[in-house]
Short mmCIF file of C-alpha atoms in Angstrom, two decimals:
data_model
loop_
_atom_site.label_atom_id
_atom_site.label_comp_id
_atom_site.label_asym_id
_atom_site.label_seq_id
_atom_site.Cartn_x
_atom_site.Cartn_y
_atom_site.Cartn_z
CA MET K 27 258.66 97.73 145.17
CA ASN K 28 258.23 98.13 141.43
CA GLU K 29 260.75 97.81 138.50
CA PHE K 30 261.72 101.48 138.73
CA SER K 31 262.56 101.22 142.33
CA ILE K 32 264.46 97.87 141.84
CA VAL K 33 266.67 99.07 139.08
CA CYS K 34 267.45 102.37 141.03
CA ARG K 35 268.14 100.37 144.30
CA LEU K 36 270.37 97.71 142.73
CA LEU K 37 272.43 100.20 140.77
CA GLY K 38 272.62 102.63 143.55
CA THR K 39 273.91 99.90 145.95
CA LEU K 40 276.39 98.58 143.39
CA PHE K 41 277.82 102.11 143.14
CA GLN K 42 277.55 103.01 146.72
CA ARG K 43 279.09 99.94 148.42
CA ALA K 44 282.47 98.16 147.96
CA PRO K 45 282.26 94.55 146.64
CA ASN K 46 283.40 93.13 150.06
CA ASP K 47 280.59 94.83 151.79
CA PRO K 48 278.36 92.16 153.41
CA ILE K 49 275.36 93.89 151.95
CA LEU K 50 276.46 93.26 148.51
CA SER K 51 277.31 89.60 148.92
CA PRO K 52 273.77 88.35 147.82
CA ILE K 53 273.76 90.64 144.87
CA ILE K 54 277.36 89.75 143.83
CA THR K 55 276.10 85.92 144.14
CA MET K 56 273.09 86.60 142.03
CA ILE K 57 275.14 88.30 139.30
CA GLY K 58 277.65 85.44 139.37
CA ASP K 59 274.85 82.91 139.12
CA GLY K 60 273.13 84.69 136.30
CA LYS K 61 270.05 85.16 138.47
CA LEU K 62 270.02 88.86 138.51
CA SER K 63 269.62 89.24 134.82
CA GLN K 64 266.51 86.93 135.02
CA LEU K 65 264.95 89.56 137.28
CA TRP K 66 266.30 92.64 135.56
CA PRO K 67 263.37 94.33 133.98
CA LEU K 68 265.41 96.15 131.14
CA GLU K 69 266.57 94.39 127.96
CA GLN K 70 270.37 94.24 128.87
CA ASP K 71 270.92 90.48 128.68
CA GLU K 72 274.24 90.66 126.90
CA LEU K 73 275.71 93.09 129.26
CA PHE K 74 274.60 91.10 132.25
CA THR K 75 276.38 88.12 130.76
CA THR K 76 279.48 90.17 130.51
CA LEU K 77 278.96 91.41 134.10
CA LYS K 78 278.46 87.73 135.20
CA ASN K 79 281.75 86.85 133.58
CA ASN K 80 283.60 89.58 135.37
CA VAL K 81 282.42 88.69 138.94
CA LYS K 82 284.66 85.82 139.35
CA ASP K 83 287.67 87.75 141.08
CA LEU K 84 286.13 89.64 144.14
CA GLN K 85 289.68 90.71 145.14
CA ALA K 86 290.27 92.46 141.80
CA MET K 87 286.85 94.02 141.87
CA GLU K 88 287.61 95.34 145.44
CA LEU K 89 290.90 96.75 144.25
CA ASP K 90 289.18 98.29 141.28
CA TYR K 91 286.39 99.84 143.43
CA GLN K 92 288.85 101.36 145.82
CA SER K 93 291.03 102.71 143.07
CA LEU K 94 287.82 104.28 141.32
CA PHE K 95 286.01 105.51 144.29
CA GLY K 96 288.16 105.03 147.44
CA ASN K 97 288.91 107.64 150.01
CA ASP K 98 292.61 108.22 149.52
CA SER K 99 292.84 109.63 146.02
CA PRO K 100 290.04 108.29 143.82
CA ALA K 101 290.45 108.07 140.18
CA VAL K 102 286.72 109.14 139.80
CA SER K 103 284.79 111.39 142.05
CA ILE K 104 281.31 110.04 142.94
CA TYR K 105 279.86 113.45 143.91
CA ALA K 106 277.81 115.54 141.77
CA HIS K 107 279.27 118.89 143.01
CA ASP K 108 282.61 117.79 141.42
CA TYR K 109 280.88 117.90 137.98
CA CYS K 110 278.29 120.61 137.89
CA ASP K 111 276.61 123.40 140.00
CA VAL K 112 274.74 120.79 142.13
CA LYS K 113 275.30 121.59 145.79
CA GLU K 114 275.12 118.75 148.41
CA GLU K 115 273.09 121.11 150.80
CA GLU K 116 270.54 121.64 147.93
CA VAL K 117 270.12 117.93 147.35
CA ARG K 118 269.89 117.34 151.15
CA GLN K 119 267.11 120.04 151.37
CA PHE K 120 265.26 118.54 148.24
CA LEU K 121 265.14 115.03 149.97
CA GLN K 122 264.18 116.28 153.35
CA THR K 123 261.36 118.37 151.92
CA ARG K 124 260.02 115.16 150.42
CA GLY K 125 260.13 113.33 153.75
CA MET K 126 263.24 111.20 153.16
CA PRO K 127 265.36 110.58 156.28
CA VAL K 128 268.97 111.48 155.55
CA THR K 129 272.18 110.61 157.48
CA ASP K 130 275.28 112.80 157.78
CA ASN K 131 276.67 110.96 154.60
CA ALA K 132 276.77 112.98 151.53
CA THR K 133 273.61 112.93 149.45
CA ASP K 134 275.01 114.06 146.12
CA SER K 135 276.84 110.78 145.32
CA PHE K 136 275.81 108.87 142.29
CA GLY K 137 274.76 105.81 144.38
CA ALA K 138 273.01 107.90 146.97
CA LEU K 139 271.01 109.75 144.27
CA LEU K 140 269.86 106.50 142.79
CA LEU K 141 268.90 105.06 146.09
CA ALA K 142 266.96 108.28 146.76
CA ALA K 143 265.11 107.77 143.49
CA SER K 144 264.15 104.35 144.70
CA TRP K 145 262.99 105.73 147.92
CA LEU K 146 260.82 108.54 146.30
CA GLU K 147 259.33 105.79 144.23
CA ASP K 148 258.46 103.60 147.20
CA ASN K 149 257.57 106.34 149.78
CA ALA K 150 256.68 109.69 148.17
CA ALA K 151 253.15 111.19 148.19
CA GLN K 152 251.04 111.99 145.07
CA ASP K 153 253.82 114.05 143.48
CA GLU K 154 256.34 111.16 143.25
CA VAL K 155 256.69 111.47 139.43
CA LEU K 156 257.34 115.11 139.66
CA ALA K 157 259.90 114.60 142.55
CA GLN K 158 261.62 111.81 140.79
CA THR K 159 261.72 113.89 137.54
CA GLN K 160 263.37 116.70 139.38
CA LEU K 161 265.80 114.55 141.02
CA PHE K 162 266.83 113.08 137.70
CA ASP K 163 266.77 116.36 135.76
CA ASP K 164 268.38 118.47 138.33
CA TYR K 165 270.57 116.42 140.44
CA LEU K 166 271.49 113.20 138.50
CA LEU K 167 271.42 113.50 134.74
CA PRO K 168 273.42 116.73 134.36
CA TRP K 169 276.62 114.85 135.39
CA ALA K 170 275.82 111.17 135.12
CA GLY K 171 277.20 110.91 131.59
CA SER K 172 280.55 112.31 132.67
CA PHE K 173 280.76 110.29 135.72
CA LEU K 174 280.06 106.99 133.88
CA GLY K 175 282.39 107.90 131.11
CA LYS K 176 285.20 108.33 133.59
CA VAL K 177 284.29 104.94 135.37
CA GLU K 178 284.44 103.36 131.94
CA ALA K 179 287.87 104.96 131.24
CA HIS K 180 289.43 104.30 134.55
CA ALA K 181 288.08 100.96 135.49
CA THR K 182 290.68 98.17 135.47
CA THR K 183 287.99 95.28 135.55
CA GLY K 184 285.34 94.51 133.09
CA PHE K 185 282.85 94.50 136.06
CA TYR K 186 282.89 98.26 136.54
CA ARG K 187 283.24 99.04 132.87
CA THR K 188 280.14 97.05 132.14
CA LEU K 189 278.27 98.32 135.35
CA ALA K 190 278.65 101.91 133.86
CA VAL K 191 277.33 100.82 130.49
CA ILE K 192 274.32 99.13 132.20
CA ALA K 193 273.76 102.34 134.37
CA ARG K 194 273.94 104.60 131.28
CA GLY K 195 271.27 102.52 129.60
CA ALA K 196 269.08 102.09 132.63
CA LEU K 197 269.11 105.85 133.33
CA SER K 198 267.88 106.56 129.78
CA ALA K 199 265.19 103.92 130.17
CA LEU K 200 264.18 105.20 133.70
CA ARG K 201 263.92 108.72 132.45
CA GLU K 202 261.82 107.79 129.53
CA GLU K 203 259.53 105.95 131.95
CA LEU K 204 259.21 109.11 133.96
CA ALA K 205 258.25 111.15 130.93
CA ASP K 206 255.58 108.48 130.13
CA ASP K 207 254.34 108.67 133.62
CA GLU K 208 254.13 112.47 133.37
CA ASN K 209 252.21 112.30 130.22
CA GLU K 210 249.74 109.75 131.69
CA SER K 211 249.21 111.88 134.87
CA PRO K 212 245.88 113.78 134.92
CA ALA K 213 246.26 117.56 135.03
CA ASP K 214 245.39 119.21 138.45
#
């Protein structure tokens, strides 16, 4: 797993799962111990220090997550189709065409799209850069700024406000990396 995949997988997991989810426990611990920032390939040390300082109250983080993204009446929709013309069925078809196994869960959530980008990086065939670029340009970036802005505006903890800022910077860096990879790819 390379740096692109790691960034997508970690951010995707942090947005896709509530803080009390057992799968997040080791990640939350690493953030709290300052160890995730040591492994993070992007230069966002100051933001990770802020994130670390806001991971102390797991109950407040859980309440914030549920208020932001919970099922009852979330303050912020996590789905692309609520921000732009992206249709969940279209995302599902795109991922299945590239061989990604999908569940019955929605494929157009912010976290799911980042996890899909990680999967494409790790499992896709020769056209992985093209597939990742299409995923970013067609399904993620058209609405990510609006989504992250709403997270920043509605979050009650510094954890989710900071996570939104980290994600914004990471998406920009990841898209630049894809552009560099496209330019380096030999023409067919």
